[in-house]
Coordinates of C-alpha atoms in Angstrom, one line a residue:
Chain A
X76 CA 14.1 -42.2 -17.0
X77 CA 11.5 -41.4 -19.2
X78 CA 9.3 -38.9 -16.9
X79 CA 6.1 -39.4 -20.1
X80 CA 5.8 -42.6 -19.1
X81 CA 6.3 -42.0 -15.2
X82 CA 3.1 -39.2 -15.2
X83 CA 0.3 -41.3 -15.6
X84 CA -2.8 -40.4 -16.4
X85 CA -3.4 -40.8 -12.7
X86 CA -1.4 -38.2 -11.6
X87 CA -1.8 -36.0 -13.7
X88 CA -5.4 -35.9 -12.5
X89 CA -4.1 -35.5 -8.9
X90 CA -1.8 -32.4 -10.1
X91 CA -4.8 -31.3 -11.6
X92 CA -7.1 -31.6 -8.5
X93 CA -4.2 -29.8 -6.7
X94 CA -4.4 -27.0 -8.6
X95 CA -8.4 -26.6 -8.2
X96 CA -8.0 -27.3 -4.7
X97 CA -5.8 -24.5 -4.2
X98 CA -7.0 -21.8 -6.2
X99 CA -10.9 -22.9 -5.1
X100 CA -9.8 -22.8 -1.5
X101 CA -7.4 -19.7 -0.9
X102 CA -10.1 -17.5 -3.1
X103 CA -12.9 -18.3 -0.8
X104 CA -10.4 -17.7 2.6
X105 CA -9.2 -14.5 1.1
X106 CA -12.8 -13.4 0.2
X107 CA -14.4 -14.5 3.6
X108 CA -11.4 -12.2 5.2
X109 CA -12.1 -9.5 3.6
X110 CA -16.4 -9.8 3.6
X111 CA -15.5 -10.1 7.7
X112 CA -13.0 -7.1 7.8
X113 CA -9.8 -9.0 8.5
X114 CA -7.5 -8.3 5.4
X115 CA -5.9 -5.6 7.0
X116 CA -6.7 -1.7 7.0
X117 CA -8.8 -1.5 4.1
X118 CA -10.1 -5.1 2.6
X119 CA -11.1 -3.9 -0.8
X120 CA -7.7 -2.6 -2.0
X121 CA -6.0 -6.0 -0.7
X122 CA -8.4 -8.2 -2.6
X123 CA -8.1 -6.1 -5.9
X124 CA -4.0 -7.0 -5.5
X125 CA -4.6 -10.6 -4.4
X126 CA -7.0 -11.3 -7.4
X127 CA -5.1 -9.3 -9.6
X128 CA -1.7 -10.7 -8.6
X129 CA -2.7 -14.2 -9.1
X130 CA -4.4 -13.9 -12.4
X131 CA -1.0 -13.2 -13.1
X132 CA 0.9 -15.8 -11.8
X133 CA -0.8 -18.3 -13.3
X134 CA -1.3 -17.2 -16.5
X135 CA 2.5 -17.1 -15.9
X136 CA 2.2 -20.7 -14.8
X137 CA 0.3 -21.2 -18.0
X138 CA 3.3 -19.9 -20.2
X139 CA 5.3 -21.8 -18.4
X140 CA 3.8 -25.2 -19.3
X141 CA 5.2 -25.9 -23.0
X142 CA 8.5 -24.7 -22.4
X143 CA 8.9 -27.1 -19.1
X144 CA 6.9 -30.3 -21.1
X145 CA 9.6 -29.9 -23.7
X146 CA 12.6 -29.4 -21.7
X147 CA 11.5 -32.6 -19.5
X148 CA 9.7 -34.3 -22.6
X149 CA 7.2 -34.6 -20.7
X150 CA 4.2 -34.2 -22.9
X151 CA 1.6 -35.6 -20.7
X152 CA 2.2 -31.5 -18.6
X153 CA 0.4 -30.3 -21.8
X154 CA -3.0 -31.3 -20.5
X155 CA -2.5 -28.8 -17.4
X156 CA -2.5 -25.9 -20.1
X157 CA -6.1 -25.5 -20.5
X158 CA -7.1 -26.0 -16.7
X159 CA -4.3 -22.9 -15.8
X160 CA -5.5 -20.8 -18.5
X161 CA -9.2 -21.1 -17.1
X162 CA -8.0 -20.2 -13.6
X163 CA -5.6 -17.4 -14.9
X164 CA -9.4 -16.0 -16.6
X165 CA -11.2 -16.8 -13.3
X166 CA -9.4 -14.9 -11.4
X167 CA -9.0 -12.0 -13.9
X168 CA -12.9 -12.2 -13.3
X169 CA -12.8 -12.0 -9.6
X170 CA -10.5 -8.9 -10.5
X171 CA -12.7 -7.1 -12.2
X172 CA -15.7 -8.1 -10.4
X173 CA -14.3 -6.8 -6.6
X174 CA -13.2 -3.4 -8.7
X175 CA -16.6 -3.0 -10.1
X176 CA -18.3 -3.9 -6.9
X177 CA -16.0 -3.2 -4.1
X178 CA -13.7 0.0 -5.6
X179 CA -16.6 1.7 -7.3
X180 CA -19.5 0.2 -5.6
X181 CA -21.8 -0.2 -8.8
X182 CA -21.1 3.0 -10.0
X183 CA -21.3 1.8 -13.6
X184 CA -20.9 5.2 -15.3
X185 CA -17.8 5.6 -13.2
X186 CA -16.7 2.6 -15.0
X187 CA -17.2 3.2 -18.5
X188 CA -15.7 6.4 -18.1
X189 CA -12.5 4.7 -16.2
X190 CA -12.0 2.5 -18.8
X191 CA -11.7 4.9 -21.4
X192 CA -10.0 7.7 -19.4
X193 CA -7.2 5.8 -17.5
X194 CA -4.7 4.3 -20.0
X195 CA -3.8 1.5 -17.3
X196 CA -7.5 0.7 -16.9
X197 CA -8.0 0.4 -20.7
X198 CA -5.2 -2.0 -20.9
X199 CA -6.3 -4.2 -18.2
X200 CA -9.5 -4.6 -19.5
X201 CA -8.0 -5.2 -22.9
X202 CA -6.2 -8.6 -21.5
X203 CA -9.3 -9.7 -19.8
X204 CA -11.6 -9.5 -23.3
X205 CA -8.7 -11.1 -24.7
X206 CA -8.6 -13.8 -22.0
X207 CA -12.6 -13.9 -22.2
X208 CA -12.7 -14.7 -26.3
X209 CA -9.4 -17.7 -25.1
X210 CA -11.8 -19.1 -22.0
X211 CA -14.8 -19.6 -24.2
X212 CA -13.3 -21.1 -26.9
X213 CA -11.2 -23.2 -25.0
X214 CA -13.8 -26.4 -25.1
X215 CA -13.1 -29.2 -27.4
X216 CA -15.9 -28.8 -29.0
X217 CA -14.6 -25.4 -30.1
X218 CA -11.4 -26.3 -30.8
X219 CA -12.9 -28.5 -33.7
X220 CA -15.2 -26.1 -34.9
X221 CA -12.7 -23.3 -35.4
X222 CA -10.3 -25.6 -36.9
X223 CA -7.0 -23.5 -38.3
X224 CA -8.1 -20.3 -37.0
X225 CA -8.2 -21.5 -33.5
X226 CA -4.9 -21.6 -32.8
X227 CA -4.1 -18.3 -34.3
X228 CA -6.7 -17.1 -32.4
X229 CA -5.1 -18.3 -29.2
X230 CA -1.9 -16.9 -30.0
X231 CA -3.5 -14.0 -28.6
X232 CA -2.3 -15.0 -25.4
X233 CA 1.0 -13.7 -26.0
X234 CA -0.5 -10.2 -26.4
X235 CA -2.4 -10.1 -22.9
X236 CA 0.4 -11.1 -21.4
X237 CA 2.4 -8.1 -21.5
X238 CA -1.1 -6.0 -21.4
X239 CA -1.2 -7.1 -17.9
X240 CA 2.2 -6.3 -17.5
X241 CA 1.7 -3.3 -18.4
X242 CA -1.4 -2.9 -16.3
X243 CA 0.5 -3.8 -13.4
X244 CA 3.4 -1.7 -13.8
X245 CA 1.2 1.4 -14.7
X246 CA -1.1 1.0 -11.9
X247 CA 1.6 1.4 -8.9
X248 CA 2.5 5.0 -7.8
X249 CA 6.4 4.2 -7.7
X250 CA 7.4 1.1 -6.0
X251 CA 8.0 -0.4 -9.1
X252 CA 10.3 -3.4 -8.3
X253 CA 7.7 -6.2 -8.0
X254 CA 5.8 -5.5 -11.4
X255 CA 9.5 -5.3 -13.1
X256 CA 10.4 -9.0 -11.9
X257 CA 7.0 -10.2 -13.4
X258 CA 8.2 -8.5 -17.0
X259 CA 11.8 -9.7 -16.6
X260 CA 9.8 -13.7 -16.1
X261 CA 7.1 -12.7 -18.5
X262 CA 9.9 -11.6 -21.0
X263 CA 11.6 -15.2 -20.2
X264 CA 8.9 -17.5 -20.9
X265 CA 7.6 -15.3 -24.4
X266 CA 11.7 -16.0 -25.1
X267 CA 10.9 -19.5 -25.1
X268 CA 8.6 -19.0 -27.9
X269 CA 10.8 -17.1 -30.1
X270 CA 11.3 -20.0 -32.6
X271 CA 7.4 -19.8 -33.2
X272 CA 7.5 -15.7 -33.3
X273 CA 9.7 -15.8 -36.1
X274 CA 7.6 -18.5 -38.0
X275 CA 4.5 -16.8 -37.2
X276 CA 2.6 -17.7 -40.5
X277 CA 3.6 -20.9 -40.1
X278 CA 1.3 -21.3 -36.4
X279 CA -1.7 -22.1 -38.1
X280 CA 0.0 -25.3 -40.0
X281 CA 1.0 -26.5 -36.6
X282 CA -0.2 -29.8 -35.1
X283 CA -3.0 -28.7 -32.8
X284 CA -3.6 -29.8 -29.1
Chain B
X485 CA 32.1 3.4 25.5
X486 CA 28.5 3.6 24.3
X487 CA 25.9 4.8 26.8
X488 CA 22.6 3.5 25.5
X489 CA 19.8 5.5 26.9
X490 CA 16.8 4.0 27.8
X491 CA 13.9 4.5 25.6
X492 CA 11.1 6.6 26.8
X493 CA 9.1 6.7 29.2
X494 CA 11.3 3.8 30.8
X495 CA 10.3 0.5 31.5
X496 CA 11.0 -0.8 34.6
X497 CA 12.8 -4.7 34.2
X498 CA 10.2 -6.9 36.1
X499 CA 7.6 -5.8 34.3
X500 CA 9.5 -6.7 30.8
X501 CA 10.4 -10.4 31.9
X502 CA 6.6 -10.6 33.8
X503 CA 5.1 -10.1 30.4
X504 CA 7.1 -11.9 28.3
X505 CA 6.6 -15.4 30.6
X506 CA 2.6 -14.2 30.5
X507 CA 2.5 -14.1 26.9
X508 CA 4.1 -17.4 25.8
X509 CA 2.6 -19.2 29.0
X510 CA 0.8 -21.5 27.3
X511 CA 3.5 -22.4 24.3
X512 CA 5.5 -23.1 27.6
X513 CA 3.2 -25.0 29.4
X514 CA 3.0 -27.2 26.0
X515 CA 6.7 -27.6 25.6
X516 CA 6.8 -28.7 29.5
X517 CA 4.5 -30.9 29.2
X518 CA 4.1 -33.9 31.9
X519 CA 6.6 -31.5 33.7
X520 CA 3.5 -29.4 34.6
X521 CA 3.4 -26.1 35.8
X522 CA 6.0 -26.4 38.5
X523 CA 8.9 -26.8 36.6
X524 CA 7.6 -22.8 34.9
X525 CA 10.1 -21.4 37.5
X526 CA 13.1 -19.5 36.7
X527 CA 15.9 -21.3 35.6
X528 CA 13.3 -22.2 32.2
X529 CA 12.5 -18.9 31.5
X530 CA 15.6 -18.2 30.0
X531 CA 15.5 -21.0 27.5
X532 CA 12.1 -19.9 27.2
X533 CA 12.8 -16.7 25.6
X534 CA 15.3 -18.0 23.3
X535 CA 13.5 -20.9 21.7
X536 CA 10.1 -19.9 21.9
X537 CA 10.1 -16.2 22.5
X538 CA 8.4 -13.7 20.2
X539 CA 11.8 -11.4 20.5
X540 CA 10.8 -8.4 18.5
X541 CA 10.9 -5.5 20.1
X542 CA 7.5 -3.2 20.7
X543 CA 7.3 0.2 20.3
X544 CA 6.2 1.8 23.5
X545 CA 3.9 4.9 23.1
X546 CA 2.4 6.7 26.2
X547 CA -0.7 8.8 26.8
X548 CA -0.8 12.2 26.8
X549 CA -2.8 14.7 28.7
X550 CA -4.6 17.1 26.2
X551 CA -8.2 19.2 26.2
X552 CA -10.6 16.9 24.2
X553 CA -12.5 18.2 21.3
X554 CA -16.2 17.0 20.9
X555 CA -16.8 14.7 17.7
X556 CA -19.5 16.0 15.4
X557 CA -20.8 12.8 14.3
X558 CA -18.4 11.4 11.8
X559 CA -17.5 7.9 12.8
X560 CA -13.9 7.6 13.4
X561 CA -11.9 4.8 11.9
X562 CA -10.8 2.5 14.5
X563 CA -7.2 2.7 16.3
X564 CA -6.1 -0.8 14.6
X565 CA -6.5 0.7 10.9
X566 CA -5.3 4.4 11.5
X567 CA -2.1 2.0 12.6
X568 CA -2.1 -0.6 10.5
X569 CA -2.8 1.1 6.7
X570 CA -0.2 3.6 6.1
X571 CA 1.5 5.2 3.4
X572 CA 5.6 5.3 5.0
X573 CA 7.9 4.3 2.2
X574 CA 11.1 4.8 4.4
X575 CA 9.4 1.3 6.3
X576 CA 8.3 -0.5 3.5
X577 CA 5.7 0.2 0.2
X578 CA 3.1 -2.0 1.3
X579 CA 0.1 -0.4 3.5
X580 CA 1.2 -3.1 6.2
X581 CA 4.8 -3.0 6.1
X582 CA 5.2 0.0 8.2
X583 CA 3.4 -1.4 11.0
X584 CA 5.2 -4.6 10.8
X585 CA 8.6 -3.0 10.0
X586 CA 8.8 0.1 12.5
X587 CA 8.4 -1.4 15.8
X588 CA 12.2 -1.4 16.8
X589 CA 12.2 2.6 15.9
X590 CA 14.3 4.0 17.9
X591 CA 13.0 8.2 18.5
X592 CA 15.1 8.7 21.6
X593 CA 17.4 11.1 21.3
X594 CA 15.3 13.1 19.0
X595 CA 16.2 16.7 17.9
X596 CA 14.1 18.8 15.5
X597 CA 15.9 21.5 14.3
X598 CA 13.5 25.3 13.3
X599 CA 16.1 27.4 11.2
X600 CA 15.8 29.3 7.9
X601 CA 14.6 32.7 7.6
X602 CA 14.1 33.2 11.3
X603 CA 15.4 35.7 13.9
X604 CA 16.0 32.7 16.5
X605 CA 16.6 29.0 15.5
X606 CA 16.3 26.5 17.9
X607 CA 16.3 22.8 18.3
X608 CA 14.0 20.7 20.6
X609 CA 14.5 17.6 22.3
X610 CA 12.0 14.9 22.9
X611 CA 10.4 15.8 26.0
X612 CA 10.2 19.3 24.3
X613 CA 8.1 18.5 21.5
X614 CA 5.2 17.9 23.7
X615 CA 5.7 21.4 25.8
X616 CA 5.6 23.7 22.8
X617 CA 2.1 24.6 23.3
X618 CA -1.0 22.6 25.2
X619 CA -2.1 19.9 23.7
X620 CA -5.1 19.3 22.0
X621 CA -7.3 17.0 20.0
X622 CA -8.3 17.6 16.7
X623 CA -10.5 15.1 15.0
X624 CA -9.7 16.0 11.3
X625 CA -10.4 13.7 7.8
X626 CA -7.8 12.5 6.2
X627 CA -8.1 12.0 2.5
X628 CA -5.1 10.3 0.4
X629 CA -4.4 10.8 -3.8
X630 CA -5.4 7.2 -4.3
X631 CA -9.1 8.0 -3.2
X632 CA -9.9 6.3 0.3
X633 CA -10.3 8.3 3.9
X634 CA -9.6 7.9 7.3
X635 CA -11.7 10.0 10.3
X636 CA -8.6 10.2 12.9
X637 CA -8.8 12.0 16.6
X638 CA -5.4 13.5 16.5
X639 CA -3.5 15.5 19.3
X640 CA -1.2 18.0 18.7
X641 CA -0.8 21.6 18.6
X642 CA -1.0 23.9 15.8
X643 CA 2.3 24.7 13.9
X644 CA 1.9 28.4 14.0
X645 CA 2.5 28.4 17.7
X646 CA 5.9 26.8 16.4
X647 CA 7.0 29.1 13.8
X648 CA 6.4 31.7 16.6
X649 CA 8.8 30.9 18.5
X650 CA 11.6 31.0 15.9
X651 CA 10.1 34.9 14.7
X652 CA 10.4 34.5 10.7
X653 CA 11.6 36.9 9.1
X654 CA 10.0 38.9 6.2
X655 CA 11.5 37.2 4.0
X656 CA 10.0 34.0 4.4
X657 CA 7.9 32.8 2.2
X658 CA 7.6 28.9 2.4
X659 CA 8.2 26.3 4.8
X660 CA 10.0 23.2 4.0
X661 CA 9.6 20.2 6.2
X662 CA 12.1 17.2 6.3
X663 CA 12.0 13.6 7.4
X664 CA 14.6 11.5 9.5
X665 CA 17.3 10.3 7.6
X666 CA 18.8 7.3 9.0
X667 CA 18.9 4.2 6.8
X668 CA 20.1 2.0 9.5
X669 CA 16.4 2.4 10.8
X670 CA 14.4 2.8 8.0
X671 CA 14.8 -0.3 5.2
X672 CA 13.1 2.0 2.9
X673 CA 15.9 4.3 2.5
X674 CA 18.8 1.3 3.0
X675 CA 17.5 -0.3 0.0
X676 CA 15.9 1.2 -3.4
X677 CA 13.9 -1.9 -4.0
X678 CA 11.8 -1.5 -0.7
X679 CA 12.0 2.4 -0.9
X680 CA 9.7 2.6 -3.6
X681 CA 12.4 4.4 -5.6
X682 CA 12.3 7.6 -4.0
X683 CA 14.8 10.2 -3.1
X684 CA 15.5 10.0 0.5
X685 CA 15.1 12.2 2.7
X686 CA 11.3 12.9 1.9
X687 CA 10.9 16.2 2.0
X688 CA 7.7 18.8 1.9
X689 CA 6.7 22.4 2.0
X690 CA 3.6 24.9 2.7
X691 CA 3.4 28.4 2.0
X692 CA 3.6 30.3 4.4
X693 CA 0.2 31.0 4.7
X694 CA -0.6 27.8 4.7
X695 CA 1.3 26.9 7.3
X696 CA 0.1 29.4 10.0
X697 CA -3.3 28.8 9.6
X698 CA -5.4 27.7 12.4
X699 CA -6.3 24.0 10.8
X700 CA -2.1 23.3 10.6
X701 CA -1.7 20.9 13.2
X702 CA 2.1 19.7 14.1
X703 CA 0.5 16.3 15.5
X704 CA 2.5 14.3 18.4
X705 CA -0.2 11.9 19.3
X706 CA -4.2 10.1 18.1
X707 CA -6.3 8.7 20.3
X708 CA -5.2 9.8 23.5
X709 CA -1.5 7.9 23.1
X710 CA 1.4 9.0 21.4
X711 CA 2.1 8.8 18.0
X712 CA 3.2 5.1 17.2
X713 CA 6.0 4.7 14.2
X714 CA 4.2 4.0 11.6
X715 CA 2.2 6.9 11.8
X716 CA 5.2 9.2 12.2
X717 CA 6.6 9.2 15.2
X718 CA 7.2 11.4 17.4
X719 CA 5.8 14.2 15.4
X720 CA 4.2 14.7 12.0
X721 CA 2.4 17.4 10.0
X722 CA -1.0 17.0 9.4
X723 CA -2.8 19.0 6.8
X724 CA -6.7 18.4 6.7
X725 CA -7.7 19.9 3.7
X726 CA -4.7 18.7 1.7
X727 CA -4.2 15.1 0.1
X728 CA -2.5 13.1 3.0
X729 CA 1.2 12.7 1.2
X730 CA 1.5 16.6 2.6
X731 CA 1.4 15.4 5.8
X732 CA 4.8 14.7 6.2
X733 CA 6.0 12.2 8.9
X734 CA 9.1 11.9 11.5
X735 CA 10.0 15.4 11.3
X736 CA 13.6 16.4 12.1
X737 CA 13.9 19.6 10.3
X738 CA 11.7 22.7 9.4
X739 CA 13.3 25.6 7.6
X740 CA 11.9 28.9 6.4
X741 CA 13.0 30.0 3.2
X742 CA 12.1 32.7 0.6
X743 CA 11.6 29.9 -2.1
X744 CA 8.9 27.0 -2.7
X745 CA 11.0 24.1 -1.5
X746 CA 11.0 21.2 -3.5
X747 CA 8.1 18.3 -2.5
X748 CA 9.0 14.3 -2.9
X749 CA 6.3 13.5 -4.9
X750 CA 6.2 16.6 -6.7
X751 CA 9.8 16.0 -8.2
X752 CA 8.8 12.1 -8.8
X753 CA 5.8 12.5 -10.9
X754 CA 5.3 16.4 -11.3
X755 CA 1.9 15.7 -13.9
X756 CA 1.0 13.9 -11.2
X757 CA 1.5 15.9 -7.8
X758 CA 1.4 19.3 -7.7
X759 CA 3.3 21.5 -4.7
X760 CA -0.3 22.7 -3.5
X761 CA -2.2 19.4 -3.3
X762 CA -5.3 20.5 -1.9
X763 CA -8.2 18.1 -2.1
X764 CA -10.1 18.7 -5.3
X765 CA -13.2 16.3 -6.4
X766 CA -12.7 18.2 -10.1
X767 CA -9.0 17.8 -10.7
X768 CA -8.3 14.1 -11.5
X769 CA -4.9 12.2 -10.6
X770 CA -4.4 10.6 -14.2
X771 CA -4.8 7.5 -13.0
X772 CA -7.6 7.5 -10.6
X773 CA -11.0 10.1 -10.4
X774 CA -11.2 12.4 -7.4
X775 CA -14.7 13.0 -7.4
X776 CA -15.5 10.4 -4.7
X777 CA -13.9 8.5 -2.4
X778 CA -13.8 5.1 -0.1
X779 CA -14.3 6.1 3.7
X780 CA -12.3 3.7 5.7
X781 CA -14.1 2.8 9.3
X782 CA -15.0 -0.7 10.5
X783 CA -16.6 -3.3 7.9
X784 CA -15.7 -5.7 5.2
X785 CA -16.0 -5.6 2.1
X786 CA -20.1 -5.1 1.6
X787 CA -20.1 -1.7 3.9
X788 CA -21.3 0.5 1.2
X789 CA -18.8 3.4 2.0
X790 CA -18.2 5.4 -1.1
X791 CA -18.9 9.3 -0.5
X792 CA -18.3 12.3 -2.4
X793 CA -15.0 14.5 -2.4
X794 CA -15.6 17.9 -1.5
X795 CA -13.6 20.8 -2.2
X796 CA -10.4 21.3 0.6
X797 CA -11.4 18.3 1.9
X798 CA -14.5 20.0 3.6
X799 CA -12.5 22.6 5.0
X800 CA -14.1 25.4 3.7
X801 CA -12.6 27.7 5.6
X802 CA -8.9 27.8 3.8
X803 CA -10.8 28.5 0.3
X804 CA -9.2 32.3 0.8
X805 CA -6.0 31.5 0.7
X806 CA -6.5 30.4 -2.8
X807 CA -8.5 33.2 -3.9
X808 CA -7.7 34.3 -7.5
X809 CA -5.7 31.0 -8.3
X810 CA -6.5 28.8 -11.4
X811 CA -6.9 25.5 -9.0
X812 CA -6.9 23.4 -12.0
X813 CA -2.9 24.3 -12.8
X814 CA -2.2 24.8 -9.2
X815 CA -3.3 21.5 -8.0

């Protein structure tokens, strides 16, 4: 069976929908819990973990796109990349939006000083200018303008993923099994890639899209 | 043949079965259906239980009779958070696993064991630990490493009235505290991937200065009950002027010695946990600032709640006992 053919356009716009549905959705439910008071002892430190948690899933579902079109041939996945990527970004804003307004309450020196002080702060902040520069240039329109360079400069991708890792890993006291298993899957999916790590020059020859 | 005793205070059976059938009643009613109400009599309530029953166990507390202390305007942070955020590794790493994961804790028989440098050890039971000395409440702040508060009405007595009892000797110096070990109870220590990779058991110390001092509470019970298991049941150390991972819970064992005992977090991270760990808004944890902190009470996520640290945790009154020491490498 040749699963290309089988994902039609059609459904590929009802995966798609699927995937704004759910993110759109459990966002707003986890944020009304925690504006009302009902996300458990103290609302502000489970909504920094919620947003920051599934940042990171899906830019690991993000990651996980080429490898899984190629082993299915099933190009047609591709056109979920972009839509994953932006949600992955979205949430690394509601991340850094509830720490700035909910953790330090405005306090923007506080912030300045915290991202320079706290080497798991800097990092953090590190992916999410990287994932900033990927989200607005991610339009077609973009794409076309930057020609060659924009793929290399989305290659950058495979840096803020282990930043975040990193971030994660750094920012618990000891329990450290959770942010291992997100390495061990990050380390998995960038393993997929070796091929195009070891042609490196080579990424900006490739076909784009 | 095992003799299992009956968990205290005892529960007489009626009442068990009584509330069991009231709490599912409607679930029941639904699953009867066109039956109706009548067919609700005994020989249902049975199958009941098994299919539809919420069969994990409750942890019972019961209240305790103590003198009150008046509050002096700080607003205390409600019952269902003091329970329901806690730092207990042994029952799980997340704030809410140890709420969700120490119901079936089993304290009874308890034994706490007061040895060391002392002219008499002893050991108490249960029932003992609430006769040491009258009870009373203590509203104290709590303020944890990672920067948030609590305000929590505790009861208890103050551990110097313990250590009296066992007469130290001269020679000690430091107290060290310990907590249950008993991985059968506590998934934390059973497996190293929900213990947070600690060393089990957790273990703490004071000096003994420290220790004796009026504010040193040996806490057995909060708002008016006694203490539930996620908050260290049936008695924990509380330290107000400390960071709150001193306030070591489910005590078992306290032992004079001539030493400073080693701490848990202290030998996990010693750059970031000192053996004093007295609240101090100028000495940053490397990964978070001390200066301020988030003051848990009731209210979401818009309750403007950030306040400023302050030295001992407010508790002005212990600065003395530091006198002459460089805070900053003693922290």
């Amino acid at each position: 069976m040749n699963l290309s053919r089988a994902l039609s356009r059609r459904s590929i716009e009802w995966i798609k929908f699927f995937i704004h549905s759910l993110s759109l959705s459990w966002a707003a439910v986890v944020f009304y819990q925690a504006a009302t008071d009902q996300l458990g002892g103290d609302p502000v430190e489970a909504l920094l973990h919620f947003t920051g948690i599934s940042a990171f899933n899906l830019l690991l579902l993000c990651l996980s796109v080429s490898p899984l079109a190629k082993w299915l041939r099933a190009s047609p996945l591709m056109q979920l990349r972009r839509l994953l990527g932006l949600y992955a970004f979205t949430f690394a804003c509601l991340h850094l939006l509830s720490f700035v307004m909910f953790e330090l309450q405005l306090e923007w020196q506080l912030l300045m000083t915290e991202i320079i002080k706290r080497p798991y702060i800097t990092v953090g902040f590190s992916a999410w200018v990287i994932l900033l520069l990927l989200a607005a240039t991610s339009t077609k329109a973009m794409q076309r303008r930057l020609g060659k360079q924009w793929q290399k400069l989305h290659n950058w991708v495979y840096l803020a993923g282990p930043l975040i890792a990193l971030h994660y890993i750094w920012s618990v006291k000891s329990d450290i099994f959770q942010p291992v298993v997100y390495i061990g899957l990050l380390a998995i999916l960038l393993f997929c890639r070796k091929d195009k790590f070891i042609k490196t020059t080579y990424c900006v020859n490739e076909k784009r899209g | 043949m095992l003799i299992k005793r009956q968990r205290y205070p005892s529960i007489k059976e009626h009442q068990v079965t009584d509330e069991a059938v009231y709490q599912q009643r409607r679930q029941i009613l639904k699953q009867l259906g066109f039956m109706g109400a009548g067919a609700l009599l005994a020989p249902h309530q049975s199958l009941a239980l098994n299919l539809f029953g919420d069969d994990k166990p409750k942890f019972k507390t019961h209240p305790l009779s103590y003198s009150k202390q008046e509050n002096h305007g700080e607003t205390l942070t409600p019952f269902n958070k003091v329970s329901g955020h806690n730092n207990f590794y042994e029952f799980g790493t997340d704030k809410a696993d140890p709420k969700a994961n120490a119901q079936a804790f089993d304290i009874d028989p308890w034994l706490l064991r007061v040895d060391g440098q002392v002219e008499k050890p002893f050991s108490l039971s249960l029932e003992a630990l609430y006769k040491v000395a009258p009870l009373e409440e203590r509203i104290y702040r709590l303020r944890c490493v990672e920067a948030w508060s609590m305000v929590i009405p505790w009861i208890g007595f103050p551990l110097k009235a313990l250590l009296e009892k066992a007469q130290p000797l001269n020679g000690a110096k430091y107290v060290a505290f310990e907590t249950l070990y008993d991985p059968k109870q506590m998934p934390g220590q059973a497996s190293v991937f929900r213990g947070g990779g600690i060393d089990y058991p957790y273990v703490e110390g004071l000096r003994i200065d420290e220790a004796v001092h009026p504010l040193t509470l040996l806490a057995v019970g909060l708002y008016g009950n006694s203490l539930p298991p996620q908050n260290g049941a049936p008695i924990r150390l509380v330290v107000p002027w400390k960071y709150g991972f001193k306030s070591i819970k489910s005590i078992v064992r306290i032992r004079l010695t001539d030493k400073q005992p080693p701490t848990t977090w202290n030998l996990l991270a010693p750059n970031e946990y000192g053996f004093f760990a007295n609240v101090n808004p100028k000495v940053d944890h490397p990964r978070w600032s001390q200066a301020r902190e988030r003051r848990i009470t009731t209210g979401g996520l818009f309750t403007n709640n950030r306040i400023d640290t302050l030295p001992f945790n407010g508790y002005n009154e212990v600065a003395s006992l530091y006198r002459g020491m460089d805070l900053r490498r003693f922290y």
